[in-house]
Amino acid sequence: EQFRVVFEELDRNDQVRIVVLRAEGKHFSSGGEIPGFLEKSPEHVAEMARNIGAPERCRKPVVAAIQGYCFGVAFELSLACDFRIATPAARFGITPAKLGLVYSLHDTKLLVDLVGPSAAKRILFTAQLVDAAEAHRIGLVDEIAEDAGAAASSLAAIIASVSPHSVRASKAMIARI
């Protein structure tokens, strides 16, 4: 729930050139608690969506280092990042079709932009899990690495070595396209 606030602070901090988002432990995240989510007010759900979209709105590049499960809300969060690096054991899932729910238009667009309409339909219509190799093949992840955190840090170092103005302007232009 604090992602938006944290990302706004990172965005204002001129010492921060790039953000690496990763989880401690075995999994990136198994997602949100669906029964609890269904009981939330529309205002709470809208606030949650603003928080999850914080990486997308951040002017600085955001790299997600993904290990283990990346399901539901965590999947949405990874879509909001600029890059996704996964371990070979990573698994991705969007399963609202099992519950009669529908992904938001915005998050569906992010998915389609990454993987194309056919792969997005397969992910959304079947609610099946996608392993790291398939995620890489369809463009959901940019790289597979045994140590996703180290690979994300390596990419971050390369991006941090170039002009921050160019990077921010390019991110803004790509977002507008």
N, CA and C atoms as an extended XYZ file, in Angstrom:
531
Properties=species:S:1:pos:R:3:atomname:S:1:resname:S:1:resid:I:1 pbc="F F F"
N         0.809       -1.206        0.000 N   GLU     1
C         0.000        0.000        0.000 CA  GLU     1
C         0.848        1.265        0.000 C   GLU     1
N         2.134        1.131        0.265 N   GLN     2
C         3.016        2.295        0.317 CA  GLN     2
C         3.830        2.495       -0.967 C   GLN     2
N         3.614        1.643       -1.961 N   PHE     3
C         4.408        1.765       -3.182 CA  PHE     3
C         4.361        3.167       -3.772 C   PHE     3
N         3.184        3.736       -3.874 N   ARG     4
C         3.059        5.058       -4.491 CA  ARG     4
C         3.911        6.074       -3.749 C   ARG     4
N         3.822        6.100       -2.425 N   VAL     5
C         4.582        7.063       -1.618 CA  VAL     5
C         6.083        6.833       -1.789 C   VAL     5
N         6.510        5.585       -1.717 N   VAL     6
C         7.928        5.269       -1.860 CA  VAL     6
C         8.429        5.668       -3.243 C   VAL     6
N         7.660        5.342       -4.276 N   PHE     7
C         8.095        5.682       -5.629 CA  PHE     7
C         8.108        7.193       -5.866 C   PHE     7
N         7.187        7.919       -5.282 N   GLU     8
C         7.214        9.383       -5.389 CA  GLU     8
C         8.475        9.945       -4.741 C   GLU     8
N         8.864        9.383       -3.598 N   GLU     9
C        10.095        9.823       -2.930 CA  GLU     9
C        11.320        9.490       -3.779 C   GLU     9
N        11.351        8.286       -4.344 N   LEU    10
C        12.467        7.896       -5.207 CA  LEU    10
C        12.541        8.797       -6.439 C   LEU    10
N        11.386        9.131       -6.980 N   ASP    11
C        11.329        9.979       -8.168 CA  ASP    11
C        11.895       11.377       -7.894 C   ASP    11
N        11.651       11.900       -6.697 N   ARG    12
C        12.137       13.242       -6.333 CA  ARG    12
C        13.626       13.260       -5.974 C   ARG    12
N        14.164       12.114       -5.613 N   ASN    13
C        15.551       12.035       -5.153 CA  ASN    13
C        16.498       12.002       -6.351 C   ASN    13
N        17.249       13.079       -6.537 N   ASP    14
C        18.171       13.168       -7.673 CA  ASP    14
C        19.337       12.188       -7.574 C   ASP    14
N        19.582       11.639       -6.392 N   GLN    15
C        20.659       10.660       -6.231 CA  GLN    15
C        20.254        9.286       -6.773 C   GLN    15
N        18.964        9.061       -6.907 N   VAL    16
C        18.465        7.788       -7.434 CA  VAL    16
C        18.374        7.886       -8.945 C   VAL    16
N        19.050        6.960       -9.640 N   ARG    17
C        19.043        6.971      -11.094 CA  ARG    17
C        18.159        5.879      -11.675 C   ARG    17
N        17.999        4.788      -10.917 N   ILE    18
C        17.221        3.636      -11.373 CA  ILE    18
C        16.759        2.876      -10.137 C   ILE    18
N        15.637        2.182      -10.266 N   VAL    19
C        15.072        1.438       -9.143 CA  VAL    19
C        15.036       -0.043       -9.502 C   VAL    19
N        15.527       -0.883       -8.580 N   VAL    20
C        15.420       -2.330       -8.726 CA  VAL    20
C        14.402       -2.799       -7.694 C   VAL    20
N        13.351       -3.422       -8.169 N   LEU    21
C        12.277       -3.912       -7.308 CA  LEU    21
C        12.410       -5.414       -7.188 C   LEU    21
N        12.622       -5.877       -5.957 N   ARG    22
C        12.741       -7.314       -5.753 CA  ARG    22
C        12.214       -7.682       -4.379 C   ARG    22
N        11.913       -8.936       -4.219 N   ALA    23
C        11.384       -9.428       -2.954 CA  ALA    23
C        12.439      -10.269       -2.263 C   ALA    23
N        12.405      -10.258       -0.971 N   GLU    24
C        13.255      -11.155       -0.187 CA  GLU    24
C        12.509      -12.474       -0.041 C   GLU    24
N        13.217      -13.552       -0.057 N   GLY    25
C        12.570      -14.846        0.138 CA  GLY    25
C        12.442      -15.633       -1.143 C   GLY    25
N        11.612      -16.647       -1.072 N   LYS    26
C        11.489      -17.628       -2.148 CA  LYS    26
C        10.687      -17.121       -3.352 C   LYS    26
N         9.726      -16.218       -3.116 N   HIS    27
C         8.829      -15.789       -4.179 CA  HIS    27
C         8.787      -14.269       -4.303 C   HIS    27
N         8.569      -13.801       -5.538 N   PHE    28
C         8.346      -12.369       -5.764 CA  PHE    28
C         7.068      -11.980       -5.032 C   PHE    28
N         5.979      -12.677       -5.305 N   SER    29
C         4.737      -12.531       -4.544 CA  SER    29
C         3.699      -13.483       -5.106 C   SER    29
N         2.929      -14.063       -4.215 N   SER    30
C         1.854      -14.949       -4.669 CA  SER    30
C         0.573      -14.161       -4.911 C   SER    30
N         0.659      -12.831       -4.905 N   GLY    31
C        -0.486      -11.993       -5.226 CA  GLY    31
C        -1.253      -11.561       -3.997 C   GLY    31
N        -2.411      -10.997       -4.231 N   GLY    32
C        -3.250      -10.515       -3.134 CA  GLY    32
C        -4.186      -11.596       -2.642 C   GLY    32
N        -4.834      -11.310       -1.557 N   GLU    33
C        -5.793      -12.245       -0.981 CA  GLU    33
C        -7.160      -11.953       -1.603 C   GLU    33
N        -7.601      -12.816       -2.509 N   ILE    34
C        -8.814      -12.567       -3.280 CA  ILE    34
C       -10.057      -12.389       -2.408 C   ILE    34
N       -10.334      -13.267       -1.438 N   PRO    35
C       -11.552      -13.041       -0.644 CA  PRO    35
C       -11.564      -11.661        0.026 C   PRO    35
N       -10.439      -11.245        0.572 N   GLY    36
C       -10.351       -9.924        1.188 CA  GLY    36
C       -10.499       -8.814        0.165 C   GLY    36
N        -9.938       -9.029       -1.016 N   PHE    37
C       -10.014       -8.033       -2.087 CA  PHE    37
C       -11.456       -7.791       -2.509 C   PHE    37
N       -12.227       -8.871       -2.606 N   LEU    38
C       -13.612       -8.758       -3.054 CA  LEU    38
C       -14.468       -7.962       -2.074 C   LEU    38
N       -14.036       -7.857       -0.825 N   GLU    39
C       -14.788       -7.125        0.191 CA  GLU    39
C       -14.412       -5.648        0.249 C   GLU    39
N       -13.396       -5.234       -0.497 N   LYS    40
C       -12.915       -3.845       -0.451 CA  LYS    40
C       -13.868       -2.915       -1.195 C   LYS    40
N       -13.862       -1.669       -0.748 N   SER    41
C       -14.677       -0.650       -1.398 CA  SER    41
C       -14.070       -0.287       -2.753 C   SER    41
N       -14.863        0.263       -3.667 N   PRO    42
C       -14.313        0.705       -4.952 CA  PRO    42
C       -13.200        1.745       -4.781 C   PRO    42
N       -13.310        2.578       -3.760 N   GLU    43
C       -12.280        3.592       -3.493 CA  GLU    43
C       -10.958        2.920       -3.106 C   GLU    43
N       -11.060        1.887       -2.266 N   HIS    44
C        -9.853        1.169       -1.843 CA  HIS    44
C        -9.202        0.471       -3.036 C   HIS    44
N       -10.000       -0.136       -3.886 N   VAL    45
C        -9.481       -0.821       -5.072 CA  VAL    45
C        -8.798        0.189       -5.999 C   VAL    45
N        -9.384        1.364       -6.172 N   ALA    46
C        -8.785        2.403       -7.014 CA  ALA    46
C        -7.451        2.873       -6.430 C   ALA    46
N        -7.392        3.024       -5.115 N   GLU    47
C        -6.140        3.424       -4.456 CA  GLU    47
C        -5.085        2.347       -4.625 C   GLU    47
N        -5.489        1.097       -4.509 N   MET    48
C        -4.557       -0.010       -4.701 CA  MET    48
C        -4.006       -0.004       -6.123 C   MET    48
N        -4.852        0.261       -7.096 N   ALA    49
C        -4.414        0.324       -8.495 CA  ALA    49
C        -3.407        1.454       -8.695 C   ALA    49
N        -3.642        2.602       -8.050 N   ARG    50
C        -2.680        3.708       -8.144 CA  ARG    50
C        -1.340        3.313       -7.542 C   ARG    50
N        -1.367        2.575       -6.438 N   ASN    51
C        -0.125        2.136       -5.805 CA  ASN    51
C         0.621        1.145       -6.684 C   ASN    51
N        -0.092        0.179       -7.244 N   ILE    52
C         0.544       -0.842       -8.074 CA  ILE    52
C         1.126       -0.229       -9.339 C   ILE    52
N         0.508        0.818       -9.857 N   GLY    53
C         0.998        1.472      -11.073 CA  GLY    53
C         2.131        2.442      -10.849 C   GLY    53
N         2.599        2.576       -9.616 N   ALA    54
C         3.657        3.543       -9.304 CA  ALA    54
C         4.926        3.354      -10.129 C   ALA    54
N         5.399        2.130      -10.378 N   PRO    55
C         6.608        1.989      -11.198 CA  PRO    55
C         6.435        2.546      -12.611 C   PRO    55
N         5.256        2.406      -13.154 N   GLU    56
C         5.001        2.914      -14.512 CA  GLU    56
C         5.068        4.437      -14.541 C   GLU    56
N         4.580        5.088      -13.489 N   ARG    57
C         4.573        6.547      -13.433 CA  ARG    57
C         5.912        7.142      -13.015 C   ARG    57
N         6.777        6.339      -12.447 N   CYS    58
C         8.094        6.808      -12.017 CA  CYS    58
C         8.882        7.259      -13.245 C   CYS    58
N         9.505        8.418      -13.162 N   ARG    59
C        10.277        8.928      -14.302 CA  ARG    59
C        11.577        8.162      -14.496 C   ARG    59
N        11.986        7.432      -13.469 N   LYS    60
C        13.230        6.667      -13.533 CA  LYS    60
C        12.918        5.220      -13.917 C   LYS    60
N        13.850        4.560      -14.589 N   PRO    61
C        13.614        3.170      -14.973 CA  PRO    61
C        13.437        2.278      -13.747 C   PRO    61
N        12.590        1.279      -13.889 N   VAL    62
C        12.336        0.321      -12.811 CA  VAL    62
C        12.535       -1.084      -13.379 C   VAL    62
N        13.400       -1.847      -12.706 N   VAL    63
C        13.685       -3.226      -13.094 CA  VAL    63
C        13.128       -4.146      -12.019 C   VAL    63
N        12.314       -5.116      -12.412 N   ALA    64
C        11.804       -6.114      -11.473 CA  ALA    64
C        12.673       -7.355      -11.559 C   ALA    64
N        13.171       -7.805      -10.415 N   ALA    65
C        13.926       -9.053      -10.311 CA  ALA    65
C        12.966      -10.072       -9.710 C   ALA    65
N        12.579      -11.052      -10.506 N   ILE    66
C        11.468      -11.949      -10.142 CA  ILE    66
C        11.966      -13.370       -9.916 C   ILE    66
N        11.670      -13.892       -8.740 N   GLN    67
C        11.953      -15.287       -8.429 CA  GLN    67
C        10.677      -15.941       -7.926 C   GLN    67
N        10.561      -17.226       -8.186 N   GLY    68
C         9.398      -17.959       -7.679 CA  GLY    68
C         8.092      -17.472       -8.277 C   GLY    68
N         7.054      -17.427       -7.430 N   TYR    69
C         5.723      -17.044       -7.900 CA  TYR    69
C         5.618      -15.545       -8.140 C   TYR    69
N         4.944      -15.215       -9.222 N   CYS    70
C         4.601      -13.831       -9.552 CA  CYS    70
C         3.162      -13.877      -10.062 C   CYS    70
N         2.227      -13.820       -9.130 N   PHE    71
C         0.820      -14.031       -9.448 CA  PHE    71
C        -0.005      -12.786       -9.157 C   PHE    71
N        -1.133      -12.666       -9.864 N   GLY    72
C        -2.145      -11.656       -9.574 CA  GLY    72
C        -1.618      -10.241       -9.495 C   GLY    72
N        -1.754       -9.637       -8.330 N   VAL    73
C        -1.339       -8.249       -8.120 CA  VAL    73
C         0.161       -8.092       -8.377 C   VAL    73
N         0.947       -9.092       -8.006 N   ALA    74
C         2.386       -9.030       -8.269 CA  ALA    74
C         2.669       -9.036       -9.763 C   ALA    74
N         1.881       -9.796      -10.513 N   PHE    75
C         1.996       -9.810      -11.972 CA  PHE    75
C         1.712       -8.403      -12.500 C   PHE    75
N         0.642       -7.780      -11.990 N   GLU    76
C         0.318       -6.405      -12.382 CA  GLU    76
C         1.472       -5.470      -12.080 C   GLU    76
N         2.049       -5.617      -10.903 N   LEU    77
C         3.174       -4.783      -10.498 CA  LEU    77
C         4.346       -4.966      -11.455 C   LEU    77
N         4.619       -6.205      -11.843 N   SER    78
C         5.728       -6.449      -12.769 CA  SER    78
C         5.451       -5.833      -14.143 C   SER    78
N         4.182       -5.825      -14.559 N   LEU    79
C         3.834       -5.197      -15.839 CA  LEU    79
C         4.102       -3.698      -15.821 C   LEU    79
N         4.004       -3.077      -14.650 N   ALA    80
C         4.216       -1.638      -14.511 CA  ALA    80
C         5.704       -1.272      -14.533 C   ALA    80
N         6.581       -2.269      -14.453 N   CYS    81
C         8.026       -2.024      -14.469 CA  CYS    81
C         8.519       -1.933      -15.913 C   CYS    81
N         9.680       -1.321      -16.074 N   ASP    82
C        10.250       -1.158      -17.411 CA  ASP    82
C        10.922       -2.428      -17.917 C   ASP    82
N        11.490       -3.190      -17.003 N   PHE    83
C        12.163       -4.437      -17.346 CA  PHE    83
C        11.789       -5.497      -16.320 C   PHE    83
N        11.782       -6.753      -16.768 N   ARG    84
C        11.529       -7.878      -15.889 CA  ARG    84
C        12.607       -8.926      -16.139 C   ARG    84
N        13.341       -9.256      -15.079 N   ILE    85
C        14.358      -10.307      -15.145 CA  ILE    85
C        13.915      -11.395      -14.180 C   ILE    85
N        13.857      -12.621      -14.682 N   ALA    86
C        13.316      -13.725      -13.887 CA  ALA    86
C        14.328      -14.852      -13.732 C   ALA    86
N        14.197      -15.575      -12.642 N   THR    87
C        14.978      -16.791      -12.472 CA  THR    87
C        14.320      -17.899      -13.295 C   THR    87
N        15.071      -18.971      -13.593 N   PRO    88
C        14.466      -20.079      -14.342 CA  PRO    88
C        13.264      -20.709      -13.627 C   PRO    88
N        13.212      -20.582      -12.305 N   ALA    89
C        12.112      -21.181      -11.538 CA  ALA    89
C        10.891      -20.269      -11.416 C   ALA    89
N        10.958      -19.074      -11.964 N   ALA    90
C         9.835      -18.133      -11.851 CA  ALA    90
C         8.596      -18.681      -12.566 C   ALA    90
N         7.440      -18.371      -11.997 N   ARG    91
C         6.156      -18.751      -12.576 CA  ARG    91
C         5.245      -17.546      -12.518 C   ARG    91
N         4.527      -17.305      -13.609 N   PHE    92
C         3.658      -16.138      -13.719 CA  PHE    92
C         2.216      -16.592      -13.870 C   PHE    92
N         1.305      -15.854      -13.251 N   GLY    93
C        -0.090      -16.224      -13.375 CA  GLY    93
C        -1.037      -15.066      -13.157 C   GLY    93
N        -2.021      -14.993      -14.037 N   ILE    94
C        -3.153      -14.084      -13.881 CA  ILE    94
C        -4.378      -14.993      -13.922 C   ILE    94
N        -5.058      -15.120      -12.810 N   THR    95
C        -6.111      -16.133      -12.720 CA  THR    95
C        -7.512      -15.590      -12.439 C   THR    95
N        -7.838      -14.348      -12.788 N   PRO    96
C        -9.185      -13.865      -12.478 CA  PRO    96
C       -10.288      -14.643      -13.202 C   PRO    96
N        -9.967      -15.270      -14.338 N   ALA    97
C       -10.990      -16.036      -15.065 CA  ALA    97
C       -11.514      -17.196      -14.223 C   ALA    97
N       -10.708      -17.702      -13.298 N   LYS    98
C       -11.153      -18.777      -12.412 CA  LYS    98
C       -12.181      -18.276      -11.406 C   LYS    98
N       -12.200      -16.963      -11.197 N   LEU    99
C       -13.069      -16.386      -10.169 CA  LEU    99
C       -14.179      -15.511      -10.743 C   LEU    99
N       -14.260      -15.443      -12.060 N   GLY   100
C       -15.277      -14.605      -12.682 CA  GLY   100
C       -14.940      -13.128      -12.628 C   GLY   100
N       -13.655      -12.805      -12.440 N   LEU   101
C       -13.216      -11.409      -12.397 CA  LEU   101
C       -12.598      -11.033      -13.738 C   LEU   101
N       -12.420       -9.740      -13.954 N   VAL   102
C       -11.847       -9.238      -15.199 CA  VAL   102
C       -10.713       -8.283      -14.860 C   VAL   102
N        -9.586       -8.441      -15.533 N   TYR   103
C        -8.471       -7.516      -15.369 CA  TYR   103
C        -8.879       -6.143      -15.883 C   TYR   103
N        -8.295       -5.115      -15.347 N   SER   104
C        -8.627       -3.758      -15.781 CA  SER   104
C        -8.160       -3.531      -17.220 C   SER   104
N        -8.772       -2.569      -17.874 N   LEU   105
C        -8.378       -2.205      -19.236 CA  LEU   105
C        -6.908       -1.807      -19.281 C   LEU   105
N        -6.487       -1.000      -18.334 N   HIS   106
C        -5.101       -0.518      -18.324 CA  HIS   106
C        -4.110       -1.681      -18.195 C   HIS   106
N        -4.347       -2.564      -17.227 N   ASP   107
C        -3.423       -3.683      -17.024 CA  ASP   107
C        -3.465       -4.655      -18.195 C   ASP   107
N        -4.620       -4.837      -18.791 N   THR   108
C        -4.722       -5.689      -19.980 CA  THR   108
C        -3.928       -5.073      -21.125 C   THR   108
N        -3.998       -3.748      -21.273 N   LYS   109
C        -3.217       -3.075      -22.317 CA  LYS   109
C        -1.714       -3.267      -22.083 C   LYS   109
N        -1.265       -3.134      -20.839 N   LEU   110
C         0.152       -3.353      -20.539 CA  LEU   110
C         0.573       -4.764      -20.953 C   LEU   110
N        -0.276       -5.738      -20.644 N   LEU   111
C         0.025       -7.125      -21.005 CA  LEU   111
C         0.067       -7.292      -22.525 C   LEU   111
N        -0.933       -6.777      -23.223 N   VAL   112
C        -0.976       -6.886      -24.687 CA  VAL   112
C         0.226       -6.189      -25.311 C   VAL   112
N         0.603       -5.030      -24.773 N   ASP   113
C         1.770       -4.320      -25.305 CA  ASP   113
C         3.050       -5.146      -25.177 C   ASP   113
N         3.144       -5.935      -24.121 N   LEU   114
C         4.344       -6.758      -23.907 CA  LEU   114
C         4.346       -8.031      -24.733 C   LEU   114
N         3.227       -8.747      -24.748 N   VAL   115
C         3.234      -10.099      -25.317 CA  VAL   115
C         2.413      -10.251      -26.587 C   VAL   115
N         1.649       -9.224      -26.956 N   GLY   116
C         0.783       -9.319      -28.132 CA  GLY   116
C        -0.584       -9.867      -27.771 C   GLY   116
N        -1.559       -9.661      -28.673 N   PRO   117
C        -2.938      -10.071      -28.377 CA  PRO   117
C        -3.121      -11.570      -28.157 C   PRO   117
N        -2.496      -12.393      -28.984 N   SER   118
C        -2.720      -13.830      -28.882 CA  SER   118
C        -2.205      -14.398      -27.556 C   SER   118
N        -0.982      -14.046      -27.193 N   ALA   119
C        -0.423      -14.546      -25.927 CA  ALA   119
C        -1.199      -13.977      -24.735 C   ALA   119
N        -1.624      -12.717      -24.827 N   ALA   120
C        -2.418      -12.125      -23.741 CA  ALA   120
C        -3.739      -12.879      -23.582 C   ALA   120
N        -4.376      -13.196      -24.700 N   LYS   121
C        -5.630      -13.959      -24.633 CA  LYS   121
C        -5.407      -15.316      -23.987 C   LYS   121
N        -4.338      -15.974      -24.370 N   ARG   122
C        -4.054      -17.297      -23.795 CA  ARG   122
C        -3.868      -17.191      -22.278 C   ARG   122
N        -3.114      -16.189      -21.832 N   ILE   123
C        -2.872      -16.004      -20.401 CA  ILE   123
C        -4.177      -15.702      -19.672 C   ILE   123
N        -4.963      -14.782      -20.217 N   LEU   124
C        -6.192      -14.355      -19.546 CA  LEU   124
C        -7.329      -15.365      -19.670 C   LEU   124
N        -7.486      -15.972      -20.833 N   PHE   125
C        -8.599      -16.900      -21.052 CA  PHE   125
C        -8.418      -18.224      -20.315 C   PHE   125
N        -7.169      -18.703      -20.227 N   THR   126
C        -6.933      -20.023      -19.634 CA  THR   126
C        -6.631      -19.970      -18.144 C   THR   126
N        -6.129      -18.854      -17.658 N   ALA   127
C        -5.705      -18.705      -16.260 CA  ALA   127
C        -4.620      -19.714      -15.892 C   ALA   127
N        -3.904      -20.221      -16.888 N   GLN   128
C        -2.823      -21.167      -16.629 CA  GLN   128
C        -1.539      -20.422      -16.280 C   GLN   128
N        -0.672      -21.101      -15.544 N   LEU   129
C         0.609      -20.516      -15.181 CA  LEU   129
C         1.549      -20.539      -16.378 C   LEU   129
N         2.439      -19.550      -16.421 N   VAL   130
C         3.434      -19.432      -17.483 CA  VAL   130
C         4.800      -19.580      -16.826 C   VAL   130
N         5.606      -20.539      -17.312 N   ASP   131
C         6.930      -20.696      -16.723 CA  ASP   131
C         7.883      -19.647      -17.302 C   ASP   131
N         9.078      -19.559      -16.725 N   ALA   132
C        10.031      -18.517      -17.107 CA  ALA   132
C        10.436      -18.615      -18.576 C   ALA   132
N        10.662      -19.820      -19.060 N   ALA   133
C        11.073      -19.981      -20.461 CA  ALA   133
C        10.000      -19.465      -21.410 C   ALA   133
N         8.746      -19.826      -21.155 N   GLU   134
C         7.643      -19.348      -22.000 CA  GLU   134
C         7.473      -17.838      -21.849 C   GLU   134
N         7.606      -17.340      -20.628 N   ALA   135
C         7.495      -15.895      -20.395 CA  ALA   135
C         8.559      -15.139      -21.191 C   ALA   135
N         9.753      -15.690      -21.261 N   HIS   136
C        10.821      -15.054      -22.043 CA  HIS   136
C        10.520      -15.147      -23.533 C   HIS   136
N        10.052      -16.303      -23.975 N   ARG   137
C         9.756      -16.501      -25.399 CA  ARG   137
C         8.699      -15.523      -25.904 C   ARG   137
N         7.679      -15.255      -25.088 N   ILE   138
C         6.593      -14.373      -25.532 CA  ILE   138
C         6.846      -12.899      -25.217 C   ILE   138
N         7.948      -12.597      -24.547 N   GLY   139
C         8.290      -11.202      -24.276 CA  GLY   139
C         7.815      -10.663      -22.941 C   GLY   139
N         7.313      -11.532      -22.090 N   LEU   140
C         6.860      -11.093      -20.771 CA  LEU   140
C         8.046      -10.745      -19.887 C   LEU   140
N         9.131      -11.486      -20.013 N   VAL   141
C        10.363      -11.152      -19.307 CA  VAL   141
C        11.461      -10.878      -20.320 C   VAL   141
N        12.363      -10.013      -19.933 N   ASP   142
C        13.442       -9.588      -20.822 CA  ASP   142
C        14.651      -10.511      -20.770 C   ASP   142
N        14.825      -11.163      -19.622 N   GLU   143
C        16.015      -11.987      -19.426 CA  GLU   143
C        15.716      -13.041      -18.365 C   GLU   143
N        16.370      -14.185      -18.506 N   ILE   144
C        16.326      -15.218      -17.472 CA  ILE   144
C        17.744      -15.337      -16.928 C   ILE   144
N        17.859      -15.311      -15.610 N   ALA   145
C        19.166      -15.401      -14.963 CA  ALA   145
C        19.036      -16.203      -13.673 C   ALA   145
N        20.047      -16.999      -13.373 N   GLU   146
C        20.034      -17.775      -12.125 CA  GLU   146
C        19.858      -16.855      -10.924 C   GLU   146
N        20.515      -15.704      -10.956 N   ASP   147
C        20.395      -14.712       -9.889 CA  ASP   147
C        19.769      -13.452      -10.495 C   ASP   147
N        18.452      -13.375      -10.433 N   ALA   148
C        17.740      -12.245      -11.046 CA  ALA   148
C        18.142      -10.924      -10.410 C   ALA   148
N        18.402      -10.924       -9.110 N   GLY   149
C        18.811       -9.697       -8.425 CA  GLY   149
C        20.145       -9.184       -8.954 C   GLY   149
N        21.105      -10.074       -9.132 N   ALA   150
C        22.413       -9.676       -9.661 CA  ALA   150
C        22.290       -9.192      -11.104 C   ALA   150
N        21.489       -9.888      -11.907 N   ALA   151
C        21.291       -9.475      -13.302 CA  ALA   151
C        20.595       -8.109      -13.360 C   ALA   151
N        19.623       -7.886      -12.472 N   ALA   152
C        18.937       -6.590      -12.423 CA  ALA   152
C        19.910       -5.492      -11.998 C   ALA   152
N        20.769       -5.779      -11.038 N   SER   153
C        21.765       -4.797      -10.595 CA  SER   153
C        22.752       -4.481      -11.706 C   SER   153
N        23.122       -5.487      -12.486 N   SER   154
C        24.030       -5.282      -13.616 CA  SER   154
C        23.390       -4.368      -14.665 C   SER   154
N        22.133       -4.644      -15.001 N   LEU   155
C        21.416       -3.780      -15.941 CA  LEU   155
C        21.288       -2.375      -15.373 C   LEU   155
N        20.996       -2.265      -14.091 N   ALA   156
C        20.861       -0.958      -13.441 CA  ALA   156
C        22.165       -0.168      -13.534 C   ALA   156
N        23.286       -0.841      -13.343 N   ALA   157
C        24.584       -0.158      -13.420 CA  ALA   157
C        24.834        0.388      -14.829 C   ALA   157
N        24.458       -0.382      -15.836 N   ILE   158
C        24.634        0.078      -17.220 CA  ILE   158
C        23.758        1.302      -17.478 C   ILE   158
N        22.495        1.236      -17.080 N   ILE   159
C        21.584        2.357      -17.302 CA  ILE   159
C        22.028        3.578      -16.497 C   ILE   159
N        22.504        3.359      -15.274 N   ALA   160
C        22.950        4.473      -14.431 CA  ALA   160
C        24.211        5.149      -14.978 C   ALA   160
N        24.907        4.482      -15.884 N   SER   161
C        26.152        5.049      -16.421 CA  SER   161
C        25.912        6.032      -17.568 C   SER   161
N        24.691        6.117      -18.061 N   VAL   162
C        24.393        7.034      -19.167 CA  VAL   162
C        23.644        8.259      -18.638 C   VAL   162
N        23.324        9.164      -19.512 N   SER   163
C        22.668       10.416      -19.132 CA  SER   163
C        21.286       10.176      -18.523 C   SER   163
N        21.065       10.642      -17.279 N   PRO   164
C        19.730       10.482      -16.691 CA  PRO   164
C        18.665       11.273      -17.450 C   PRO   164
N        19.053       12.396      -18.015 N   HIS   165
C        18.106       13.187      -18.808 CA  HIS   165
C        17.625       12.381      -20.014 C   HIS   165
N        18.556       11.749      -20.729 N   SER   166
C        18.193       10.948      -21.901 CA  SER   166
C        17.295        9.784      -21.513 C   SER   166
N        17.623        9.131      -20.410 N   VAL   167
C        16.836        7.983      -19.968 CA  VAL   167
C        15.417        8.412      -19.608 C   VAL   167
N        15.286        9.492      -18.804 N   ARG   168
C        13.952        9.969      -18.408 CA  ARG   168
C        13.140       10.402      -19.617 C   ARG   168
N        13.780       11.134      -20.544 N   ALA   169
C        13.061       11.606      -21.727 CA  ALA   169
C        12.634       10.430      -22.613 C   ALA   169
N        13.502        9.448      -22.750 N   SER   170
C        13.160        8.271      -23.553 CA  SER   170
C        12.016        7.493      -22.919 C   SER   170
N        12.046        7.339      -21.596 N   LYS   171
C        10.959        6.631      -20.915 CA  LYS   171
C         9.640        7.368      -21.138 C   LYS   171
N         9.660        8.688      -21.043 N   ALA   172
C         8.447        9.474      -21.244 CA  ALA   172
C         7.934        9.344      -22.683 C   ALA   172
N         8.841        9.387      -23.655 N   MET   173
C         8.410        9.265      -25.050 CA  MET   173
C         7.840        7.892      -25.343 C   MET   173
N         8.491        6.848      -24.841 N   ILE   174
C         8.005        5.493      -25.054 CA  ILE   174
C         6.619        5.336      -24.419 C   ILE   174
N         6.422        5.896      -23.254 N   ALA   175
C         5.113        5.830      -22.587 CA  ALA   175
C         4.047        6.535      -23.428 C   ALA   175
N         4.391        7.652      -24.040 N   ARG   176
C         3.423        8.366      -24.872 CA  ARG   176
C         3.083        7.577      -26.120 C   ARG   176
N         4.053        6.871      -26.676 N   ILE   177
C         3.794        6.057      -27.877 CA  ILE   177
C         2.852        4.934      -27.528 C   ILE   177
